[in-house]
PDB file of C-alpha atoms and ligand atoms in Angstrom:
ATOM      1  CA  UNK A   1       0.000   0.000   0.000  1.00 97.00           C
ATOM      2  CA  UNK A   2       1.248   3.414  -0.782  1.00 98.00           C
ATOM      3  CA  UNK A   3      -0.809   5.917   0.972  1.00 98.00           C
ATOM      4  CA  UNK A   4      -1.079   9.844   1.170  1.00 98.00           C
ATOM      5  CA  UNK A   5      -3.004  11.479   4.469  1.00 98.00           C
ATOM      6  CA  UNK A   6      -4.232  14.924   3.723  1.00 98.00           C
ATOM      7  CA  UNK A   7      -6.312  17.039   5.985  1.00 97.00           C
ATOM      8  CA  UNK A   8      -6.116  20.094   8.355  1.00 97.00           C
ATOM      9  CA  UNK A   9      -3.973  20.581  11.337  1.00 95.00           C
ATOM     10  CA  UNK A  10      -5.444  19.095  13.982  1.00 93.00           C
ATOM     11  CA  UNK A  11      -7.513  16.198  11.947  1.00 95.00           C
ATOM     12  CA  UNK A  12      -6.063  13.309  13.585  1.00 95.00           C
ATOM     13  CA  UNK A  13      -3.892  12.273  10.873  1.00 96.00           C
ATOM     14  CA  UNK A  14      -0.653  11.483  13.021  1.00 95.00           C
ATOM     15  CA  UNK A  15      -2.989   9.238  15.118  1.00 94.00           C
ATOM     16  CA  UNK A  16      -4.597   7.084  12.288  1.00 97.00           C
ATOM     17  CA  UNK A  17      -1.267   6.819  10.646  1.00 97.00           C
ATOM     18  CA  UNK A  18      -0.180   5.031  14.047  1.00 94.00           C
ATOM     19  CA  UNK A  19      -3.606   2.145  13.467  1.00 96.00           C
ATOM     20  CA  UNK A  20      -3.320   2.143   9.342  1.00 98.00           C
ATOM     21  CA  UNK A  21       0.795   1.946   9.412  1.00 98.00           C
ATOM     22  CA  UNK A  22       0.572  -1.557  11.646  1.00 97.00           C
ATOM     23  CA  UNK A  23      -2.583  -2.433   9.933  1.00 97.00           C
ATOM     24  CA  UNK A  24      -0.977  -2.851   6.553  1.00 97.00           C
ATOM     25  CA  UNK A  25       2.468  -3.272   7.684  1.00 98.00           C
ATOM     26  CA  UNK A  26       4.267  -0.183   6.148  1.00 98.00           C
ATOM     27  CA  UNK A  27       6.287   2.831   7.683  1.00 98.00           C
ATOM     28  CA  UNK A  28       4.702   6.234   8.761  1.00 98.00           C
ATOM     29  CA  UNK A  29       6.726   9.130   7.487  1.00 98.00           C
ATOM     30  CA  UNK A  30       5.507  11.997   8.567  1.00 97.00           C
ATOM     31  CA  UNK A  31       7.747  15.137   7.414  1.00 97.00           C
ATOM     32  CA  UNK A  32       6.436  17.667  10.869  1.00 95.00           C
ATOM     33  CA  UNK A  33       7.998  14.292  12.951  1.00 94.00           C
ATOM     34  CA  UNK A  34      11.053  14.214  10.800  1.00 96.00           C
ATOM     35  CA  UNK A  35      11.536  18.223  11.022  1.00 96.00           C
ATOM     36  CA  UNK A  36      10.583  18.327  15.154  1.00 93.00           C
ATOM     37  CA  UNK A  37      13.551  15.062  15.468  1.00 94.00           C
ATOM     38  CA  UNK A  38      15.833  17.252  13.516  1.00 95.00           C
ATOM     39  CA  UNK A  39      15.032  19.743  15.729  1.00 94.00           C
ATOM     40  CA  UNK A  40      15.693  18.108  18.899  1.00 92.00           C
ATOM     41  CA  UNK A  41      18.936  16.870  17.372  1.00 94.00           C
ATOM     42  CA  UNK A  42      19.763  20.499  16.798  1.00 96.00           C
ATOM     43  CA  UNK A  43      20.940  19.778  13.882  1.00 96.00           C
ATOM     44  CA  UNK A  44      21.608  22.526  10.304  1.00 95.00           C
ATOM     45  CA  UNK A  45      17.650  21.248   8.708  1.00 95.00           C
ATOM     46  CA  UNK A  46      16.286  21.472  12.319  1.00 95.00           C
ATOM     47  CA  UNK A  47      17.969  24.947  12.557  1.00 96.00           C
ATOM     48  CA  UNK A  48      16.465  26.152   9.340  1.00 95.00           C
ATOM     49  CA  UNK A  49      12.932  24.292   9.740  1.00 96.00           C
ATOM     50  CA  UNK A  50      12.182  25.482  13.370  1.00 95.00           C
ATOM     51  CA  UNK A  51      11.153  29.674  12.226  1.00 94.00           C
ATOM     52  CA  UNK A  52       9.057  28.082   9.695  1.00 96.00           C
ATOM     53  CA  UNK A  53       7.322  25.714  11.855  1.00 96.00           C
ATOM     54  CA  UNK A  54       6.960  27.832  14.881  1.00 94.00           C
ATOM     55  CA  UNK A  55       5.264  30.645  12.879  1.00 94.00           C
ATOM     56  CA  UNK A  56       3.050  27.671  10.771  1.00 94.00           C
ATOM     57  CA  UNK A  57       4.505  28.405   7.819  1.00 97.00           C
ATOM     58  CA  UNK A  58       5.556  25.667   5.776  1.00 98.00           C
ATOM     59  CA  UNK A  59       9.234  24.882   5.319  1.00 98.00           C
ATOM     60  CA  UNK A  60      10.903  25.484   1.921  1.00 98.00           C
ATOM     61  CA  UNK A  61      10.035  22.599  -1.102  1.00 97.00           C
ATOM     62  CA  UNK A  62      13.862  22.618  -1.898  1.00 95.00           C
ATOM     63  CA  UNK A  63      14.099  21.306   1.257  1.00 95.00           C
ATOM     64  CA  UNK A  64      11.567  19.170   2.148  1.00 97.00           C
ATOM     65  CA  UNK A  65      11.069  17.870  -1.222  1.00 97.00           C
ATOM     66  CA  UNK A  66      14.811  16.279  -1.048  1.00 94.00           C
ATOM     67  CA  UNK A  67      14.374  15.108   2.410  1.00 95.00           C
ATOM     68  CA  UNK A  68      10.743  12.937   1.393  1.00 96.00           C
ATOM     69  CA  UNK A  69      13.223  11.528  -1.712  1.00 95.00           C
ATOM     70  CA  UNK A  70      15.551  10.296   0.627  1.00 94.00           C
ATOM     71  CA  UNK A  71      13.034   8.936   2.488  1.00 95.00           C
ATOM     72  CA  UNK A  72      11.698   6.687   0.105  1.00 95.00           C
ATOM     73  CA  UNK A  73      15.021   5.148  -1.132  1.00 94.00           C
ATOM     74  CA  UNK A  74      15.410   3.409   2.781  1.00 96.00           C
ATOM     75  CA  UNK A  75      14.458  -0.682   2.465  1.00 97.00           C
ATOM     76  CA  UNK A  76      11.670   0.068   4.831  1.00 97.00           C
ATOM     77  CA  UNK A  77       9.922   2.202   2.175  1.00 96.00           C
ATOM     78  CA  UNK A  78      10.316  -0.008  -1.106  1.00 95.00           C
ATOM     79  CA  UNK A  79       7.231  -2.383  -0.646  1.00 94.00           C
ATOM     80  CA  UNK A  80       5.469   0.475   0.543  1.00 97.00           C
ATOM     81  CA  UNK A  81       4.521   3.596   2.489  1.00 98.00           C
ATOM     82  CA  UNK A  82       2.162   6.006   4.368  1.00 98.00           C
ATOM     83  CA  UNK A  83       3.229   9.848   3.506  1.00 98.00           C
ATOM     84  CA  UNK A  84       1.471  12.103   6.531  1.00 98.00           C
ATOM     85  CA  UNK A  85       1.633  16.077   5.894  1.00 97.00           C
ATOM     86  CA  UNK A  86       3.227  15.286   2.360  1.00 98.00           C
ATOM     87  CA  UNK A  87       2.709  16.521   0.038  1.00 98.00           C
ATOM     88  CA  UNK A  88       1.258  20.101   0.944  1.00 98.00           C
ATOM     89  CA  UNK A  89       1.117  21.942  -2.008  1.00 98.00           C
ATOM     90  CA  UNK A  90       0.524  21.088  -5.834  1.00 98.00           C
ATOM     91  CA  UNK A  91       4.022  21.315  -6.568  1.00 98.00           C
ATOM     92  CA  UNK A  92       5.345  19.162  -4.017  1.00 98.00           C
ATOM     93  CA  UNK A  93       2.477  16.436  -5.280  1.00 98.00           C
ATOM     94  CA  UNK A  94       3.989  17.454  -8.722  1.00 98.00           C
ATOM     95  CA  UNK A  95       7.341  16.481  -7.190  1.00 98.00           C
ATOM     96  CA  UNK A  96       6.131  13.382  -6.064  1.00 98.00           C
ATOM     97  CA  UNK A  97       4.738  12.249  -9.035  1.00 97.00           C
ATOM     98  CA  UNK A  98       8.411  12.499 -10.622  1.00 97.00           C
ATOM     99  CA  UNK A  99      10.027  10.506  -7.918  1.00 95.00           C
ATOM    100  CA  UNK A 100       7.376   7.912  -8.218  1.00 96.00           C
ATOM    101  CA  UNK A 101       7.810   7.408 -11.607  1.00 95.00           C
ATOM    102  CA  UNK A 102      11.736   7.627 -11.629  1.00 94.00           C
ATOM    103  CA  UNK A 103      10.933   4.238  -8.824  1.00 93.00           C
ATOM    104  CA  UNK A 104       8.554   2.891 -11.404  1.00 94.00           C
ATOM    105  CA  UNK A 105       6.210   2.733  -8.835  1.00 95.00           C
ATOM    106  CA  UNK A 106       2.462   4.767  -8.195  1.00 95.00           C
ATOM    107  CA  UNK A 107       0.575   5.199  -5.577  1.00 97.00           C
ATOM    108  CA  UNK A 108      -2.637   3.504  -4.475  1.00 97.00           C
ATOM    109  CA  UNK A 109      -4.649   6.218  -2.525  1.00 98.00           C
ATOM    110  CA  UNK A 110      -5.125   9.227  -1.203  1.00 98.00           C
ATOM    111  CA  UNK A 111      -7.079   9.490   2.258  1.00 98.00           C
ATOM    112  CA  UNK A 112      -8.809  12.723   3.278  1.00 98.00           C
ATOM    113  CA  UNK A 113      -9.576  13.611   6.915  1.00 98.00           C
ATOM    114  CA  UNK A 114     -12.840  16.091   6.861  1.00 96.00           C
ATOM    115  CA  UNK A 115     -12.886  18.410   9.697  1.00 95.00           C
ATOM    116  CA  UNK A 116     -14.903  21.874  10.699  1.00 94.00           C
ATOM    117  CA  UNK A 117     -12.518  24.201  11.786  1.00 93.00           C
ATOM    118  CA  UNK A 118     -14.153  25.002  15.489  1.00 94.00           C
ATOM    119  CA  UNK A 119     -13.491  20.862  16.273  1.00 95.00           C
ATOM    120  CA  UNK A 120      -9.783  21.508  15.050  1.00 94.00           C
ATOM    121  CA  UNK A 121      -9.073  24.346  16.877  1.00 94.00           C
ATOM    122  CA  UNK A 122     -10.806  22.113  20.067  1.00 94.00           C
ATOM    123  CA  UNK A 123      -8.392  19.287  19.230  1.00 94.00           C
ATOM    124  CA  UNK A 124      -5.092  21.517  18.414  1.00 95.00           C
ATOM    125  CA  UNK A 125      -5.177  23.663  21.614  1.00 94.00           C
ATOM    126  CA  UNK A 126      -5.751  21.027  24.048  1.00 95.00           C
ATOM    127  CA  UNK A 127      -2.880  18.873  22.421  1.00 95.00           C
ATOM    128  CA  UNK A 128       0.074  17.841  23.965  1.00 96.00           C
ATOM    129  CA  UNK A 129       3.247  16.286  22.906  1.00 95.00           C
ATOM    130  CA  UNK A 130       6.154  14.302  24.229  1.00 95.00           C
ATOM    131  CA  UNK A 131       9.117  15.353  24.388  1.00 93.00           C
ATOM    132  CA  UNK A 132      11.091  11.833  24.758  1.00 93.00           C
ATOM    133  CA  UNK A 133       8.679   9.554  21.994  1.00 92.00           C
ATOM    134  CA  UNK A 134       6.818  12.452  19.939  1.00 90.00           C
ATOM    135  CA  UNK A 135       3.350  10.808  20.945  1.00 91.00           C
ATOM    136  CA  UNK A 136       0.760  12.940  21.224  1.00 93.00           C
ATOM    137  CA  UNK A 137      -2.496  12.926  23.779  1.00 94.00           C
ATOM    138  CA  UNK A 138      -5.056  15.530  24.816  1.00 95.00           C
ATOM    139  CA  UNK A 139      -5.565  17.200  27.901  1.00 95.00           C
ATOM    140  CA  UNK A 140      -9.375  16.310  27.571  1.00 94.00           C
ATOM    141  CA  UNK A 141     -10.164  13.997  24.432  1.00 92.00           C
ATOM    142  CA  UNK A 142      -7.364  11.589  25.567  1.00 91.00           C
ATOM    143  CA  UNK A 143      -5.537  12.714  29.100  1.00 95.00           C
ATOM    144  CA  UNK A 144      -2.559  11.333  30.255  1.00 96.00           C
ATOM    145  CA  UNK A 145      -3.024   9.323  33.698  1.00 97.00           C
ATOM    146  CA  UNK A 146      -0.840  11.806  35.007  1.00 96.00           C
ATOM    147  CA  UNK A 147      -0.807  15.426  33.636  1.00 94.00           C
ATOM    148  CA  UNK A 148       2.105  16.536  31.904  1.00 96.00           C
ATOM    149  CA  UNK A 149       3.664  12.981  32.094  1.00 97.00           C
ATOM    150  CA  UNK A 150       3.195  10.771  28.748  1.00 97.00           C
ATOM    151  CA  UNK A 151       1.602   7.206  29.305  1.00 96.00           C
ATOM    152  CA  UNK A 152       3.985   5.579  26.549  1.00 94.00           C
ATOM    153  CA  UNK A 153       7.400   6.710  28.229  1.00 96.00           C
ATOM    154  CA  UNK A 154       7.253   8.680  31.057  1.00 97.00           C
ATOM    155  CA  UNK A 155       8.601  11.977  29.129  1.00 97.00           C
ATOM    156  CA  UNK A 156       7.413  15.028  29.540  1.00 97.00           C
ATOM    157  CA  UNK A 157       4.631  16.791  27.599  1.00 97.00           C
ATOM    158  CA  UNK A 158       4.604  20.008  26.169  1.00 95.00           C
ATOM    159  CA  UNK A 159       3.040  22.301  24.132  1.00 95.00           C
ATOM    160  CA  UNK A 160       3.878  22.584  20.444  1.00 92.00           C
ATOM    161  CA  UNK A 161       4.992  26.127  19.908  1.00 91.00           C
ATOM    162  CA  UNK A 162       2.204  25.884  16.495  1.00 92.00           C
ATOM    163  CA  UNK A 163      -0.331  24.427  18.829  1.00 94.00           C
ATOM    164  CA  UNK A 164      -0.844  28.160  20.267  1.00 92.00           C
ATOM    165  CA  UNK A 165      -3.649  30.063  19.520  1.00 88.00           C
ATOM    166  CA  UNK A 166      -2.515  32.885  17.345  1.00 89.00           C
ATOM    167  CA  UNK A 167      -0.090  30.199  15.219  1.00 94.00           C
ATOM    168  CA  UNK A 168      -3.462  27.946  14.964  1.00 95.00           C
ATOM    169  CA  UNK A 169      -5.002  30.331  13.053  1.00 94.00           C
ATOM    170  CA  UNK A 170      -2.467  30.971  10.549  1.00 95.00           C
ATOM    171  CA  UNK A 171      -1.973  27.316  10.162  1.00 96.00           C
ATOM    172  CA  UNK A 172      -5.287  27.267   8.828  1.00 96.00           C
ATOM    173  CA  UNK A 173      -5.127  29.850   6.313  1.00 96.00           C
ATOM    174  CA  UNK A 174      -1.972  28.202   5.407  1.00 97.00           C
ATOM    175  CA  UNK A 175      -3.636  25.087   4.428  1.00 97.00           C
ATOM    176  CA  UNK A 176      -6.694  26.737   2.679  1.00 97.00           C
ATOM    177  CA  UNK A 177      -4.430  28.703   0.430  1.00 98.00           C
ATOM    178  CA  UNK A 178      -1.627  26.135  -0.433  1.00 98.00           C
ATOM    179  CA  UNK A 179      -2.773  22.798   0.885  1.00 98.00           C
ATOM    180  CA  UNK A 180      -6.861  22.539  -0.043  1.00 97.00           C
ATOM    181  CA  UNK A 181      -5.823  22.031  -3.876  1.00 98.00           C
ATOM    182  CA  UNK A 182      -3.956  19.082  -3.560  1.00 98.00           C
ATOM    183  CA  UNK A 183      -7.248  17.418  -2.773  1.00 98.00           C
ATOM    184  CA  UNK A 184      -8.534  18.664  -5.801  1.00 97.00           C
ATOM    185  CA  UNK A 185      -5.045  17.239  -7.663  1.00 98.00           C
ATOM    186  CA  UNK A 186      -5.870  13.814  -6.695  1.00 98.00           C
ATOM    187  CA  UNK A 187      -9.864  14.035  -6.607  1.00 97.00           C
ATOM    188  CA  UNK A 188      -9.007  14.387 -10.605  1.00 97.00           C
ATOM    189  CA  UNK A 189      -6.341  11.213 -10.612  1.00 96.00           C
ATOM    190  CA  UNK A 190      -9.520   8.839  -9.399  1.00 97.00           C
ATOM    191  CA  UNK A 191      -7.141   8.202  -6.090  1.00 97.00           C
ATOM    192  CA  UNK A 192      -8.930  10.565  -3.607  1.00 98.00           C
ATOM    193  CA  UNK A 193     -11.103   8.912  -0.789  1.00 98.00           C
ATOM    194  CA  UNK A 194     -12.894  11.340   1.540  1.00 98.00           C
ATOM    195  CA  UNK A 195     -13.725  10.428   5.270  1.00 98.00           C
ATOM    196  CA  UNK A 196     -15.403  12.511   8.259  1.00 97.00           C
ATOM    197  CA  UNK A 197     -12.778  12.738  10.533  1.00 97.00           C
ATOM    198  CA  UNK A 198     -15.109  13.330  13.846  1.00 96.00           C
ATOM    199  CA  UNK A 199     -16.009   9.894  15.840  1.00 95.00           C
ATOM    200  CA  UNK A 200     -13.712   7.662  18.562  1.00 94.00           C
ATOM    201  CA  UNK A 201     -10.115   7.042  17.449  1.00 94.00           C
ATOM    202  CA  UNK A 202     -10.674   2.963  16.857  1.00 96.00           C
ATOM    203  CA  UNK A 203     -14.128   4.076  14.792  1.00 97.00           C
ATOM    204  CA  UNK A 204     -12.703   6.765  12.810  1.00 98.00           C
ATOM    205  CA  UNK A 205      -9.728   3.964  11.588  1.00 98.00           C
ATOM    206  CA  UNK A 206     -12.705   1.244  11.024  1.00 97.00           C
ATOM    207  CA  UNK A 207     -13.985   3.670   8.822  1.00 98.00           C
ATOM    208  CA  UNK A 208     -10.462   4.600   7.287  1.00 98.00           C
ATOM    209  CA  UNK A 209      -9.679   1.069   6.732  1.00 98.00           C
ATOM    210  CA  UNK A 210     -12.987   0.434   5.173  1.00 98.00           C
ATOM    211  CA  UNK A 211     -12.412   2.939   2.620  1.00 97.00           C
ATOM    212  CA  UNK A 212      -9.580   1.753   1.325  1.00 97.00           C
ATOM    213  CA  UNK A 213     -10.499  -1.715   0.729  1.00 92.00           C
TER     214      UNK A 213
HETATM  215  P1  AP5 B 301       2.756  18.475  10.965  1.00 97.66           P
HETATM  216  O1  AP5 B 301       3.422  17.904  12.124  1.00 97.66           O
HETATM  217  O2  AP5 B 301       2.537  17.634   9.744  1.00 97.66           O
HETATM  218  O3  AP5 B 301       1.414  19.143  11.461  1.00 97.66           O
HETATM  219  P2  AP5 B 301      -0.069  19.198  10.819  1.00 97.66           P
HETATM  220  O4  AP5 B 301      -0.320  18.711   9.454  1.00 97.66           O
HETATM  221  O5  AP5 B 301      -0.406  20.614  11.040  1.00 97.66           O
HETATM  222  O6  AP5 B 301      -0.788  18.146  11.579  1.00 97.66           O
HETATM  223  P3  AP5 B 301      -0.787  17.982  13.077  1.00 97.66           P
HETATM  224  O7  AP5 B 301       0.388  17.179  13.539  1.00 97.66           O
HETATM  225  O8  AP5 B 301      -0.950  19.341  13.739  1.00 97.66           O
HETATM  226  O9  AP5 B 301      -2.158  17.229  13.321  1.00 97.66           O
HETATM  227  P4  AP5 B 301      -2.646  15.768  12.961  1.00 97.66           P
HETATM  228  O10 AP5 B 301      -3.625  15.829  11.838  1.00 97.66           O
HETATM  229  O11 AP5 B 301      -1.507  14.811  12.837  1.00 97.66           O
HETATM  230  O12 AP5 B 301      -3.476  15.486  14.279  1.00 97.66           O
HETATM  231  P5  AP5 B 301      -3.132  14.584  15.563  1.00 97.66           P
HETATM  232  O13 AP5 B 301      -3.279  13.137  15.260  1.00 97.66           O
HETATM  233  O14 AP5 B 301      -1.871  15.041  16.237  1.00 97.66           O
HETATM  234  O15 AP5 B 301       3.531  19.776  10.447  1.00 97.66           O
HETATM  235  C1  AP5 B 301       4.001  20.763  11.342  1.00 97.66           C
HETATM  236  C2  AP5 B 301       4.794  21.795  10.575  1.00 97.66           C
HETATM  237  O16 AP5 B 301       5.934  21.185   9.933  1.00 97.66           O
HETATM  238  C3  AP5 B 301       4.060  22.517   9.428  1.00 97.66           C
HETATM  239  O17 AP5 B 301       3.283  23.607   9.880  1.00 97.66           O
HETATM  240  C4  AP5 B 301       5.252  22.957   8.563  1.00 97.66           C
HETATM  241  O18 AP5 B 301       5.897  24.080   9.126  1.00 97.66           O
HETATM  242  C5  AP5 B 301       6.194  21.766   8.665  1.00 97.66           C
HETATM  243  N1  AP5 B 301       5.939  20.785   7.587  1.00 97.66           N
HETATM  244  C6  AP5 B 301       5.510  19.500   7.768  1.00 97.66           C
HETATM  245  N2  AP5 B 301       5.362  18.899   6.563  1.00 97.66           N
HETATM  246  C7  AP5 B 301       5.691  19.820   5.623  1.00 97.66           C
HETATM  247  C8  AP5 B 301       5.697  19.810   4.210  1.00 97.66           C
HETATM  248  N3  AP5 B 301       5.312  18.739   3.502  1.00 97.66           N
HETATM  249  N4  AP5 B 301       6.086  20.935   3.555  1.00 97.66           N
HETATM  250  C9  AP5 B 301       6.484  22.033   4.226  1.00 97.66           C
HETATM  251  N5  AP5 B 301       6.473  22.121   5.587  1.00 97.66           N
HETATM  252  C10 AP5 B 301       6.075  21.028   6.273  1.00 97.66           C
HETATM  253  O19 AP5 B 301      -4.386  14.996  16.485  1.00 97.66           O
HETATM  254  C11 AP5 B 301      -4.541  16.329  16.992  1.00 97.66           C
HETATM  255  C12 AP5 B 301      -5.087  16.276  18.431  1.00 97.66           C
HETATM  256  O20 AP5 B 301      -6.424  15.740  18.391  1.00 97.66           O
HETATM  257  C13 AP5 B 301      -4.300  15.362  19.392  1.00 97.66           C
HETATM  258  O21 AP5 B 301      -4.279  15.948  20.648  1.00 97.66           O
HETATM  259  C14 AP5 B 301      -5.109  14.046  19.414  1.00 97.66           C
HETATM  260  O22 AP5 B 301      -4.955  13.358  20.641  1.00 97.66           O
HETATM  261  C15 AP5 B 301      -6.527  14.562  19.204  1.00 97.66           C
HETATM  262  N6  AP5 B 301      -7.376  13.619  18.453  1.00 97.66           N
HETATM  263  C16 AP5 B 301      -7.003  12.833  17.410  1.00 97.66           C
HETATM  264  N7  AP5 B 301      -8.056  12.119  16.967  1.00 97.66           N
HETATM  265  C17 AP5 B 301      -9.114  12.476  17.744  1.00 97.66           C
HETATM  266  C18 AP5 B 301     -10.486  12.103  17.778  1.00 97.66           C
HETATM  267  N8  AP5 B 301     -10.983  11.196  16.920  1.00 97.66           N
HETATM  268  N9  AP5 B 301     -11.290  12.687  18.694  1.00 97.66           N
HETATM  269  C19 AP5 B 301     -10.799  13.595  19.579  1.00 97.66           C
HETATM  270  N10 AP5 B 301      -9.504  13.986  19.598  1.00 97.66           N
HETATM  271  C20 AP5 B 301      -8.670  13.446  18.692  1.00 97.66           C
END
């Protein structure tokens, strides 16, 4: 299975990429996880992405474009893959396209996560993050059974510096103006599958899974 998620901030997509990534046995590559570990790492792309991300703008396509290549040329990747928060604009799907058919390979589907913006702005300020594994929880929809402490590892949670209110906003705009036609892209391949993206976790990938039989 190769697999695109698309859909707003906030619309769940890291945590169905966790269920549909075991349920058909591929890797989750998620370019925000890959920036936020370069990050950590301090190292020269986690320099450069972190004023990009902070503000929720998106990082440069030179850059992230190359990075999502490499990505695909690991073993883990060759039998197949699930791209979350790539591609984000038509001409990093238009750079995609290339690479796949440079592998001689194409993808099977594209799986939209539909969201109203009041729910996302519910789920993205109430998120938090660890610092030690990257999982996320919320500090209502899904607490911790300690605050602040994550239930996978024990590391602390924090904030995302993009999950703040005034960034939230902008994140938004940012994907109606430069993300939102990518659906359109694919709608017109025949690969696009839509899905509501409001119901329990374990529903929500039910109904994920069931789509893309
Ligand atoms: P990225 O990390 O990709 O962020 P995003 O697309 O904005 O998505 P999020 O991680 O915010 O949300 P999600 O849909 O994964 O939701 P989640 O499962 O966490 O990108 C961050 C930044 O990196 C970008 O702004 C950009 O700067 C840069 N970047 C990344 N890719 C790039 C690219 N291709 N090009 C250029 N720049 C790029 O869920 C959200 C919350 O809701 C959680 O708290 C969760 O517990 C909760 N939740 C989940 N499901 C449910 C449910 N069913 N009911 C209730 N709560 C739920």
């Amino acid at each position: 299975m190769r697999l695109i998620l698309v859909g707003p901030p906030g619309a769940g997509k890291g945590t169905q990429a966790l269920h549909l990534a075991s349920h058909f046995g591929i890797p989750h590559i998620s370019t925000g996880d890959i920036f936020r570990l370069n990050i950590k790492g301090e190292t020269d792309l986690g320099k450069l992405a972190k004023s990009y991300m902070d503000a929720g703008n998106l990082v440069p396509d030179s850059v992230t474009n190359e990075m999502v290549a490499d990505r695909l040329t690991h073993d883990d990747a060759q039998s197949g893959f699930l791209l979350d928060g790539y591609p984000r604009n038509v001409g990093q799907a238009d750079f995609l396209k290339e690479a796949l058919v440079k592998a001689d390979t194409t993808l099977d589907a594209v799986l939209e996560f539909a969201l109203a913006n009041e729910e996302i702005i519910k789920r993205l300020s109430g998120r938090r993050t660890c610092r030690g594994c990257g999982g996320v929880s919320h500090v209502i929809f899904n607490a911790p059974k300690t605050a602040g402490i994550c239930d996978l590892c024990q590391g602390e949670l924090y904030q995302r510096e993009d999950d703040k209110e005034e960034v939230i906003a902008h994140r938004l705009d940012v994907y109606s103006e430069q993300t939102a036609p990518i659906i359109d892209y694919y709608r017109k391949t025949g690969l696009l599958k839509t899905i509501s993206a409001i119901g329990e976790v374990n529903e929500i990938a039910d109904r994920a899974i069931a789509a893309l039989k």
